[in-house]
Structure formats: structure tokens, C-alpha cells
PDB file of C-alpha atoms and ligand atoms in Angstrom:
ATOM      1  CA  MET A   1     -16.638   1.481  -8.639  1.00  0.00           C
ATOM      2  CA  SER A   2     -15.009   4.719  -9.745  1.00  0.00           C
ATOM      3  CA  SER A   3     -14.645   5.868 -13.341  1.00  0.00           C
ATOM      4  CA  ARG A   4     -10.986   6.726 -12.809  1.00  0.00           C
ATOM      5  CA  ARG A   5      -8.400   4.088 -13.761  1.00  0.00           C
ATOM      6  CA  PRO A   6      -7.345   2.479 -10.478  1.00  0.00           C
ATOM      7  CA  LEU A   7      -3.807   2.290  -9.167  1.00  0.00           C
ATOM      8  CA  PHE A   8      -2.648  -0.573  -6.946  1.00  0.00           C
ATOM      9  CA  ALA A   9       0.615   0.617  -5.469  1.00  0.00           C
ATOM     10  CA  ALA A  10       2.913  -1.640  -3.447  1.00  0.00           C
ATOM     11  CA  ASN A  11       4.671  -0.165  -0.401  1.00  0.00           C
ATOM     12  CA  TRP A  12       7.479  -2.525   0.491  1.00  0.00           C
ATOM     13  CA  LYS A  13       8.567  -0.475   3.536  1.00  0.00           C
ATOM     14  CA  MET A  14      11.936  -1.761   4.870  1.00  0.00           C
ATOM     15  CA  HIS A  15      11.737  -5.109   3.081  1.00  0.00           C
ATOM     16  CA  LYS A  16      13.748  -6.778   0.307  1.00  0.00           C
ATOM     17  CA  THR A  17      17.378  -6.840  -0.727  1.00  0.00           C
ATOM     18  CA  ARG A  18      18.372  -6.269  -4.369  1.00  0.00           C
ATOM     19  CA  SER A  19      18.245  -9.967  -5.205  1.00  0.00           C
ATOM     20  CA  GLU A  20      14.827 -10.294  -3.580  1.00  0.00           C
ATOM     21  CA  ALA A  21      13.619  -7.309  -5.612  1.00  0.00           C
ATOM     22  CA  ARG A  22      14.991  -8.957  -8.760  1.00  0.00           C
ATOM     23  CA  SER A  23      13.117 -12.183  -8.184  1.00  0.00           C
ATOM     24  CA  PHE A  24       9.891 -10.299  -7.349  1.00  0.00           C
ATOM     25  CA  LEU A  25      10.228  -8.354 -10.607  1.00  0.00           C
ATOM     26  CA  ALA A  26      10.960 -11.496 -12.640  1.00  0.00           C
ATOM     27  CA  ASP A  27       7.805 -13.045 -11.229  1.00  0.00           C
ATOM     28  CA  LEU A  28       5.581  -9.986 -11.670  1.00  0.00           C
ATOM     29  CA  THR A  29       6.700  -9.056 -15.170  1.00  0.00           C
ATOM     30  CA  ALA A  30       6.042 -12.638 -16.367  1.00  0.00           C
ATOM     31  CA  ARG A  31       2.344 -12.101 -15.613  1.00  0.00           C
ATOM     32  CA  ASP A  32      -0.333 -10.482 -17.754  1.00  0.00           C
ATOM     33  CA  LEU A  33      -0.189  -6.917 -16.492  1.00  0.00           C
ATOM     34  CA  SER A  34      -2.000  -5.396 -19.443  1.00  0.00           C
ATOM     35  CA  GLY A  35      -5.108  -7.565 -19.018  1.00  0.00           C
ATOM     36  CA  PRO A  36      -6.459  -6.080 -15.759  1.00  0.00           C
ATOM     37  CA  ALA A  37      -7.860  -2.528 -16.098  1.00  0.00           C
ATOM     38  CA  GLY A  38      -5.668  -1.130 -13.333  1.00  0.00           C
ATOM     39  CA  ASP A  39      -2.129   0.213 -12.932  1.00  0.00           C
ATOM     40  CA  VAL A  40       0.707  -1.133 -10.787  1.00  0.00           C
ATOM     41  CA  ALA A  41       3.564   0.766  -9.147  1.00  0.00           C
ATOM     42  CA  VAL A  42       6.065  -0.164  -6.456  1.00  0.00           C
ATOM     43  CA  PHE A  43       7.513   1.988  -3.680  1.00  0.00           C
ATOM     44  CA  ALA A  44      10.723   0.139  -2.871  1.00  0.00           C
ATOM     45  CA  PRO A  45      13.635   0.843  -0.525  1.00  0.00           C
ATOM     46  CA  ALA A  46      16.083   3.314  -2.070  1.00  0.00           C
ATOM     47  CA  THR A  47      18.753   0.586  -2.076  1.00  0.00           C
ATOM     48  CA  CYS A  48      16.914  -1.525  -4.665  1.00  0.00           C
ATOM     49  CA  LEU A  49      15.324   1.166  -6.871  1.00  0.00           C
ATOM     50  CA  SER A  50      18.032   0.639  -9.504  1.00  0.00           C
ATOM     51  CA  GLU A  51      16.700  -2.924 -10.031  1.00  0.00           C
ATOM     52  CA  PHE A  52      13.548  -1.448 -11.555  1.00  0.00           C
ATOM     53  CA  GLU A  53      15.280   0.280 -14.434  1.00  0.00           C
ATOM     54  CA  GLY A  54      13.998  -0.962 -17.776  1.00  0.00           C
ATOM     55  CA  LYS A  55      11.516  -3.427 -16.228  1.00  0.00           C
ATOM     56  CA  GLY A  56       8.413  -1.498 -17.291  1.00  0.00           C
ATOM     57  CA  ILE A  57       6.989  -1.273 -13.764  1.00  0.00           C
ATOM     58  CA  PRO A  58       6.438   2.308 -12.550  1.00  0.00           C
ATOM     59  CA  PHE A  59       8.293   2.801  -9.267  1.00  0.00           C
ATOM     60  CA  GLY A  60       9.188   5.337  -6.659  1.00  0.00           C
ATOM     61  CA  ALA A  61      11.015   6.019  -3.410  1.00  0.00           C
ATOM     62  CA  GLN A  62       9.275   5.913  -0.024  1.00  0.00           C
ATOM     63  CA  ASN A  63      10.683   9.266   1.114  1.00  0.00           C
ATOM     64  CA  MET A  64      13.037  12.050   0.089  1.00  0.00           C
ATOM     65  CA  HIS A  65      14.326  15.312   1.529  1.00  0.00           C
ATOM     66  CA  TYR A  66      12.933  18.628   0.328  1.00  0.00           C
ATOM     67  CA  GLU A  67      16.347  20.241  -0.012  1.00  0.00           C
ATOM     68  CA  ALA A  68      18.204  19.790  -3.303  1.00  0.00           C
ATOM     69  CA  LYS A  69      21.525  18.884  -1.668  1.00  0.00           C
ATOM     70  CA  GLY A  70      23.597  19.560   1.424  1.00  0.00           C
ATOM     71  CA  ALA A  71      24.614  18.326   4.851  1.00  0.00           C
ATOM     72  CA  PHE A  72      21.672  15.978   5.505  1.00  0.00           C
ATOM     73  CA  THR A  73      23.273  12.697   6.447  1.00  0.00           C
ATOM     74  CA  GLY A  74      21.157   9.696   5.517  1.00  0.00           C
ATOM     75  CA  GLU A  75      18.769  11.569   3.246  1.00  0.00           C
ATOM     76  CA  ILE A  76      18.192  11.434  -0.504  1.00  0.00           C
ATOM     77  CA  SER A  77      17.028  14.256  -2.812  1.00  0.00           C
ATOM     78  CA  SER A  78      14.466  14.453  -5.605  1.00  0.00           C
ATOM     79  CA  SER A  79      17.221  14.514  -8.242  1.00  0.00           C
ATOM     80  CA  MET A  80      18.726  11.319  -6.785  1.00  0.00           C
ATOM     81  CA  VAL A  81      15.332   9.636  -6.959  1.00  0.00           C
ATOM     82  CA  LEU A  82      14.836  10.834 -10.546  1.00  0.00           C
ATOM     83  CA  ASP A  83      18.354   9.769 -11.449  1.00  0.00           C
ATOM     84  CA  LEU A  84      17.308   6.163 -10.705  1.00  0.00           C
ATOM     85  CA  GLY A  85      14.474   6.421 -13.219  1.00  0.00           C
ATOM     86  CA  ALA A  86      11.699   6.693 -10.623  1.00  0.00           C
ATOM     87  CA  SER A  87       8.534   8.578 -11.545  1.00  0.00           C
ATOM     88  CA  LEU A  88       6.754   8.508  -8.176  1.00  0.00           C
ATOM     89  CA  ILE A  89       7.428   9.524  -4.590  1.00  0.00           C
ATOM     90  CA  LEU A  90       5.564   8.492  -1.464  1.00  0.00           C
ATOM     91  CA  ILE A  91       5.078  11.449   0.878  1.00  0.00           C
ATOM     92  CA  GLY A  92       3.973  11.547   4.508  1.00  0.00           C
ATOM     93  CA  HIS A  93       3.349   7.869   5.160  1.00  0.00           C
ATOM     94  CA  SER A  94       2.049   7.541   8.723  1.00  0.00           C
ATOM     95  CA  GLU A  95       5.196   5.640   9.718  1.00  0.00           C
ATOM     96  CA  ARG A  96       7.277   8.630   8.575  1.00  0.00           C
ATOM     97  CA  ARG A  97       4.975  10.971  10.462  1.00  0.00           C
ATOM     98  CA  GLN A  98       4.858   8.883  13.660  1.00  0.00           C
ATOM     99  CA  LEU A  99       8.400   7.520  13.835  1.00  0.00           C
ATOM    100  CA  PHE A 100      10.489  10.092  11.954  1.00  0.00           C
ATOM    101  CA  GLY A 101       8.922  13.453  12.741  1.00  0.00           C
ATOM    102  CA  GLU A 102       7.350  14.166   9.364  1.00  0.00           C
ATOM    103  CA  THR A 103       4.823  17.027   9.678  1.00  0.00           C
ATOM    104  CA  ASP A 104       2.211  18.629   7.447  1.00  0.00           C
ATOM    105  CA  ALA A 105       4.737  21.391   6.826  1.00  0.00           C
ATOM    106  CA  THR A 106       7.515  19.064   5.658  1.00  0.00           C
ATOM    107  CA  CYS A 107       5.006  17.132   3.525  1.00  0.00           C
ATOM    108  CA  ARG A 108       3.997  20.391   1.857  1.00  0.00           C
ATOM    109  CA  LYS A 109       7.627  21.238   1.037  1.00  0.00           C
ATOM    110  CA  LYS A 110       8.188  17.749  -0.356  1.00  0.00           C
ATOM    111  CA  VAL A 111       5.051  17.957  -2.530  1.00  0.00           C
ATOM    112  CA  GLU A 112       6.287  21.237  -4.033  1.00  0.00           C
ATOM    113  CA  VAL A 113       9.769  19.846  -4.662  1.00  0.00           C
ATOM    114  CA  ALA A 114       8.354  16.645  -6.169  1.00  0.00           C
ATOM    115  CA  LEU A 115       6.053  18.573  -8.535  1.00  0.00           C
ATOM    116  CA  GLU A 116       8.895  20.862  -9.532  1.00  0.00           C
ATOM    117  CA  ALA A 117      11.108  17.847 -10.261  1.00  0.00           C
ATOM    118  CA  GLY A 118       8.396  16.044 -12.268  1.00  0.00           C
ATOM    119  CA  LEU A 119       7.801  13.267  -9.746  1.00  0.00           C
ATOM    120  CA  THR A 120       4.222  12.209  -9.018  1.00  0.00           C
ATOM    121  CA  PRO A 121       3.587  12.590  -5.282  1.00  0.00           C
ATOM    122  CA  VAL A 122       1.406  10.009  -3.544  1.00  0.00           C
ATOM    123  CA  VAL A 123       0.474  11.762  -0.327  1.00  0.00           C
ATOM    124  CA  CYS A 124      -0.577   9.621   2.631  1.00  0.00           C
ATOM    125  CA  ILE A 125      -3.083  10.855   5.173  1.00  0.00           C
ATOM    126  CA  GLY A 126      -4.975   9.098   7.941  1.00  0.00           C
ATOM    127  CA  GLU A 127      -6.309   9.250  11.461  1.00  0.00           C
ATOM    128  CA  THR A 128      -5.423   7.338  14.630  1.00  0.00           C
ATOM    129  CA  LEU A 129      -7.945   5.173  16.427  1.00  0.00           C
ATOM    130  CA  GLU A 130      -8.277   7.796  19.189  1.00  0.00           C
ATOM    131  CA  GLU A 131      -9.004  10.488  16.617  1.00  0.00           C
ATOM    132  CA  ARG A 132     -11.711   8.326  15.029  1.00  0.00           C
ATOM    133  CA  GLU A 133     -13.245   7.374  18.357  1.00  0.00           C
ATOM    134  CA  SER A 134     -13.443  11.020  19.390  1.00  0.00           C
ATOM    135  CA  HIS A 135     -14.978  11.895  15.992  1.00  0.00           C
ATOM    136  CA  GLY A 136     -11.940  13.952  14.956  1.00  0.00           C
ATOM    137  CA  HIS A 137     -11.174  11.980  11.786  1.00  0.00           C
ATOM    138  CA  PHE A 138     -12.887  14.322   9.296  1.00  0.00           C
ATOM    139  CA  ALA A 139     -11.075  17.372  10.718  1.00  0.00           C
ATOM    140  CA  LYS A 140      -7.729  15.545  10.794  1.00  0.00           C
ATOM    141  CA  ILE A 141      -7.985  14.470   7.158  1.00  0.00           C
ATOM    142  CA  ALA A 142      -9.178  17.929   6.071  1.00  0.00           C
ATOM    143  CA  LYS A 143      -6.141  19.518   7.759  1.00  0.00           C
ATOM    144  CA  GLN A 144      -3.719  17.063   6.143  1.00  0.00           C
ATOM    145  CA  VAL A 145      -5.244  17.490   2.664  1.00  0.00           C
ATOM    146  CA  ARG A 146      -5.337  21.292   2.906  1.00  0.00           C
ATOM    147  CA  ALA A 147      -1.731  21.435   4.094  1.00  0.00           C
ATOM    148  CA  VAL A 148      -0.464  19.919   0.852  1.00  0.00           C
ATOM    149  CA  SER A 149      -2.962  21.383  -1.584  1.00  0.00           C
ATOM    150  CA  GLU A 150      -3.653  24.983  -0.538  1.00  0.00           C
ATOM    151  CA  GLY A 151      -2.781  27.363  -3.372  1.00  0.00           C
ATOM    152  CA  LEU A 152      -1.633  24.730  -5.862  1.00  0.00           C
ATOM    153  CA  ARG A 153      -2.080  25.651  -9.506  1.00  0.00           C
ATOM    154  CA  GLU A 154      -4.388  23.449 -11.541  1.00  0.00           C
ATOM    155  CA  ALA A 155      -1.495  21.905 -13.499  1.00  0.00           C
ATOM    156  CA  GLN A 156       0.174  20.940 -10.206  1.00  0.00           C
ATOM    157  CA  ALA A 157      -2.995  19.645  -8.614  1.00  0.00           C
ATOM    158  CA  LEU A 158      -3.598  17.348 -11.567  1.00  0.00           C
ATOM    159  CA  LYS A 159      -0.462  15.365 -10.704  1.00  0.00           C
ATOM    160  CA  LEU A 160      -1.282  14.640  -7.072  1.00  0.00           C
ATOM    161  CA  ILE A 161      -2.480  11.271  -5.815  1.00  0.00           C
ATOM    162  CA  PHE A 162      -3.782  10.699  -2.289  1.00  0.00           C
ATOM    163  CA  ALA A 163      -3.727   7.589  -0.164  1.00  0.00           C
ATOM    164  CA  TYR A 164      -6.216   7.551   2.697  1.00  0.00           C
ATOM    165  CA  GLU A 165      -4.734   5.167   5.252  1.00  0.00           C
ATOM    166  CA  PRO A 166      -6.424   4.948   8.652  1.00  0.00           C
ATOM    167  CA  ILE A 167      -3.498   4.319  11.003  1.00  0.00           C
ATOM    168  CA  TRP A 168      -5.505   1.737  12.969  1.00  0.00           C
ATOM    169  CA  ALA A 169      -5.822  -0.377   9.817  1.00  0.00           C
ATOM    170  CA  ILE A 170      -2.144  -0.401   8.837  1.00  0.00           C
ATOM    171  CA  GLY A 171      -0.453  -3.738   9.367  1.00  0.00           C
ATOM    172  CA  THR A 172      -3.078  -4.698  11.931  1.00  0.00           C
ATOM    173  CA  GLY A 173      -5.264  -6.966   9.803  1.00  0.00           C
ATOM    174  CA  LYS A 174      -8.143  -4.593  10.699  1.00  0.00           C
ATOM    175  CA  VAL A 175      -9.462  -3.253   7.444  1.00  0.00           C
ATOM    176  CA  ALA A 176     -11.809  -0.261   7.224  1.00  0.00           C
ATOM    177  CA  SER A 177     -15.330  -1.206   6.192  1.00  0.00           C
ATOM    178  CA  GLU A 178     -16.329  -0.572   2.595  1.00  0.00           C
ATOM    179  CA  ALA A 179     -18.550   2.259   3.817  1.00  0.00           C
ATOM    180  CA  GLN A 180     -15.727   3.815   5.862  1.00  0.00           C
ATOM    181  CA  ALA A 181     -13.260   3.641   2.952  1.00  0.00           C
ATOM    182  CA  GLN A 182     -15.804   5.237   0.589  1.00  0.00           C
ATOM    183  CA  GLU A 183     -16.854   7.912   3.091  1.00  0.00           C
ATOM    184  CA  MET A 184     -13.260   8.996   3.766  1.00  0.00           C
ATOM    185  CA  CYS A 185     -12.027   8.859   0.158  1.00  0.00           C
ATOM    186  CA  ALA A 186     -15.066  11.029  -0.767  1.00  0.00           C
ATOM    187  CA  HIS A 187     -14.116  13.401   2.070  1.00  0.00           C
ATOM    188  CA  VAL A 188     -10.547  13.668   0.728  1.00  0.00           C
ATOM    189  CA  ARG A 189     -11.887  14.525  -2.705  1.00  0.00           C
ATOM    190  CA  LYS A 190     -14.333  17.077  -1.325  1.00  0.00           C
ATOM    191  CA  ILE A 191     -11.643  18.938   0.618  1.00  0.00           C
ATOM    192  CA  PHE A 192      -9.247  18.766  -2.312  1.00  0.00           C
ATOM    193  CA  ARG A 193     -11.976  20.153  -4.599  1.00  0.00           C
ATOM    194  CA  GLU A 194     -12.492  23.048  -2.211  1.00  0.00           C
ATOM    195  CA  GLU A 195      -8.793  23.872  -2.560  1.00  0.00           C
ATOM    196  CA  VAL A 196      -8.121  23.261  -6.243  1.00  0.00           C
ATOM    197  CA  GLY A 197     -11.480  23.045  -8.027  1.00  0.00           C
ATOM    198  CA  SER A 198     -12.825  20.473 -10.435  1.00  0.00           C
ATOM    199  CA  VAL A 199      -9.470  18.829 -11.160  1.00  0.00           C
ATOM    200  CA  ALA A 200     -10.191  16.909  -7.960  1.00  0.00           C
ATOM    201  CA  ASP A 201     -12.722  14.892  -9.937  1.00  0.00           C
ATOM    202  CA  SER A 202      -9.888  13.235 -11.899  1.00  0.00           C
ATOM    203  CA  THR A 203      -7.605  12.802  -8.876  1.00  0.00           C
ATOM    204  CA  ARG A 204      -6.972   9.254  -7.736  1.00  0.00           C
ATOM    205  CA  VAL A 205      -7.685   8.647  -4.053  1.00  0.00           C
ATOM    206  CA  LEU A 206      -6.387   5.275  -2.860  1.00  0.00           C
ATOM    207  CA  TYR A 207      -7.301   3.364   0.260  1.00  0.00           C
ATOM    208  CA  GLY A 208      -4.559   1.730   2.347  1.00  0.00           C
ATOM    209  CA  GLY A 209      -4.621  -0.520   5.412  1.00  0.00           C
ATOM    210  CA  SER A 210      -4.608  -4.341   5.434  1.00  0.00           C
ATOM    211  CA  VAL A 211      -5.660  -4.649   1.767  1.00  0.00           C
ATOM    212  CA  LYS A 212      -5.597  -8.292   0.569  1.00  0.00           C
ATOM    213  CA  PRO A 213      -6.814 -10.251  -2.456  1.00  0.00           C
ATOM    214  CA  GLU A 214      -9.875 -11.280  -0.416  1.00  0.00           C
ATOM    215  CA  ASN A 215     -11.045  -7.772   0.574  1.00  0.00           C
ATOM    216  CA  VAL A 216      -9.951  -5.546  -2.329  1.00  0.00           C
ATOM    217  CA  ALA A 217     -13.047  -5.970  -4.500  1.00  0.00           C
ATOM    218  CA  GLY A 218     -15.296  -4.846  -1.657  1.00  0.00           C
ATOM    219  CA  ILE A 219     -13.141  -1.824  -0.903  1.00  0.00           C
ATOM    220  CA  MET A 220     -13.078  -0.887  -4.582  1.00  0.00           C
ATOM    221  CA  ALA A 221     -16.874  -0.894  -4.708  1.00  0.00           C
ATOM    222  CA  GLY A 222     -16.919   2.682  -3.404  1.00  0.00           C
ATOM    223  CA  GLU A 223     -17.386   5.337  -6.067  1.00  0.00           C
ATOM    224  CA  ASP A 224     -14.534   7.475  -4.687  1.00  0.00           C
ATOM    225  CA  VAL A 225     -12.031   4.663  -4.074  1.00  0.00           C
ATOM    226  CA  ASP A 226      -9.547   4.666  -6.930  1.00  0.00           C
ATOM    227  CA  GLY A 227      -7.169   1.914  -5.922  1.00  0.00           C
ATOM    228  CA  ALA A 228      -5.063   0.799  -2.990  1.00  0.00           C
ATOM    229  CA  LEU A 229      -1.723   1.252  -1.289  1.00  0.00           C
ATOM    230  CA  ILE A 230      -0.652  -2.158  -0.150  1.00  0.00           C
ATOM    231  CA  GLY A 231       1.983  -2.975   2.457  1.00  0.00           C
ATOM    232  CA  GLY A 232       2.274  -6.549   3.751  1.00  0.00           C
ATOM    233  CA  ALA A 233       0.389  -8.286   0.947  1.00  0.00           C
ATOM    234  CA  SER A 234       2.492  -6.569  -1.731  1.00  0.00           C
ATOM    235  CA  LEU A 235       5.666  -8.406  -0.723  1.00  0.00           C
ATOM    236  CA  ASP A 236       4.438 -11.569  -2.385  1.00  0.00           C
ATOM    237  CA  PRO A 237       4.125 -11.147  -6.173  1.00  0.00           C
ATOM    238  CA  GLU A 238       1.289 -13.709  -6.344  1.00  0.00           C
ATOM    239  CA  LYS A 239      -0.798 -11.853  -3.733  1.00  0.00           C
ATOM    240  CA  TYR A 240       0.027  -8.476  -5.233  1.00  0.00           C
ATOM    241  CA  TYR A 241      -1.013  -9.649  -8.693  1.00  0.00           C
ATOM    242  CA  GLN A 242      -4.244 -11.120  -7.281  1.00  0.00           C
ATOM    243  CA  ILE A 243      -5.011  -7.715  -5.740  1.00  0.00           C
ATOM    244  CA  LEU A 244      -4.575  -6.121  -9.176  1.00  0.00           C
ATOM    245  CA  VAL A 245      -6.865  -8.723 -10.764  1.00  0.00           C
ATOM    246  CA  GLU A 246      -9.528  -8.741  -8.035  1.00  0.00           C
ATOM    247  CA  GLY A 247      -9.528  -4.971  -7.578  1.00  0.00           C
ATOM    248  CA  SER A 248      -9.637  -3.928 -11.245  1.00  0.00           C
ATOM    249  CA  PRO A 249     -12.995  -3.247 -12.887  1.00  0.00           C
ATOM    250  CA  LYS A 250     -14.291  -6.170 -14.904  1.00  0.00           C
ATOM    251  CA  SER A 251     -15.327  -5.397 -18.465  1.00  0.00           C
TER     252      SER A 251
HETATM  253  P1  LIG B 301      -0.558  -2.804   5.141  1.00  0.00           P
HETATM  254  O1  LIG B 301       0.240  -1.419   4.956  1.00  0.00           O
HETATM  255  O2  LIG B 301      -1.168  -3.153   3.829  1.00  0.00           O
HETATM  256  O3  LIG B 301       0.503  -3.804   5.577  1.00  0.00           O
HETATM  257  O4  LIG B 301      -1.590  -2.575   6.199  1.00  0.00           O
HETATM  258  C1  LIG B 301      -0.297  -0.370   4.184  1.00  0.00           C
HETATM  259  C2  LIG B 301       0.635   0.820   4.212  1.00  0.00           C
HETATM  260  O5  LIG B 301       1.204   1.126   5.261  1.00  0.00           O
HETATM  261  O6  LIG B 301       0.827   1.495   3.175  1.00  0.00           O
END
């Protein structure tokens, strides 16, 4: 169990209308969120971010463009995300990388823009099954971490959060073993430390990929695992809350 305060962030992906978001929030905010020693946050579709205003749940968008404005049909900018009251931004989720052409270079630009705007970037990194089976996972993660962190100033580095999400574990029901989650989160921190120094010791590194109430405590046992990014199980407020409870350190 890490000494950093854990974050259990929900990634709704392309799920929930505004009224569905409202009922989720009514359910979640009626629960004891200050009891468990962990933080919550929700990455919701841009269309329902406005529902989070004034609800006391930190939230963010799942993507944004790195340009401030212009002829980029279908995109949203950092100032638009901020304008909705969001404090976080998800960057480089593997679905964005695999399906929508996101690269290490675009992730880097987005991290810089997010930091400049005052949004906390949660940067997703992870290897495919082929990369793991050919023992390329350490190199892949190192490359992804370095791409977004090279040359960052200490004050910038302090704001970054990473989410290690092995692609083979996302939405598949196949969760990484506790040892794999720990090994890779430690690797992320090691590479980040090489780039930015000791601030990496206070950086939160989350694990993502088929996290559920039943497996979160085991995953959180790793010293370098500082929380989770949760897709499928975060759509149900009961399951999401149970993840917060089960995954948070017990006093
Ligand atoms: P999952 O998704 O929990 O449904 O596997 C995790 C993610 O993609 O962030």
C-alpha cells in the first residue's frame, strides 16, 4: 500500500446522457465520500460535464485539442473544458491512441497545454499483448513516459498523474496480476524520476484495466500503485463506491 493518497477515477468513455449523469451524481453524492481515505474523480463525456458543476465531485474531459481555437471540427479546447468547471483532463487513453490516431507527440502537446491552463493531466500509457509477450513492455512504457515528461520543470511535473493501463486488460475482464501492476507502476515512477527528479516520489501512478470491487484491494497492495482508473465498473455508482471503499487504505 502506497503512502500517497489514492485516486479512484471513473472513465465513463462514451456512456451516459445528461439525465443518466444526474442520477449517477445524486446516488454518489448521497454516500459517505469523506469516510474512505481516497479521492474520487469522473472523466465524463463532454456533453454531460456541465452536470457536475457545484456537485463537489472533481471531474474532467476525456480528451481535448492542443490548439486554443480554430478550424478543428468536432474538437474542444482546454479553455472550453475549464469553462465547464473541470479540473482534470484525461490524455492519451489507449482508445484515443488506437482508434483516433493519438501519438506520443500529440500527448506531449496536450500535457503542456493542460499544465499551462491549470488542468491536471492524467496521462494513460500501456502496452499491447504482443508487446508484453515479446518482452517489449518496459521499453514501450519508458518511451511513453519520457515523451510527456522530458524537460518538464519541477512545478509542472508535480501536477502530472499517470495511469498504467495494459491494453490487454482494458474491458476484457483480464486484470493484471498484483505483481504485474506493482512492477509496472514502479517502472513508470522510475522513468519519471529519471526525467524530473524526486518529485516523482509524490506522483500518483494509477492502475487501469478491469478493476472491480472484488480485485481492487489486491491491486492496491503494491507500494507503487496509487489508485485506479476504472471503466466498465465505474458506470454503476454502487460498484464505483465499493471500489473507493475497498481500495482505500484502512485506518
Ligand atoms: P475497464 O476500462 O475498467 O472497463 O477495463 C479501463 C479504462 O479503459 O480506463
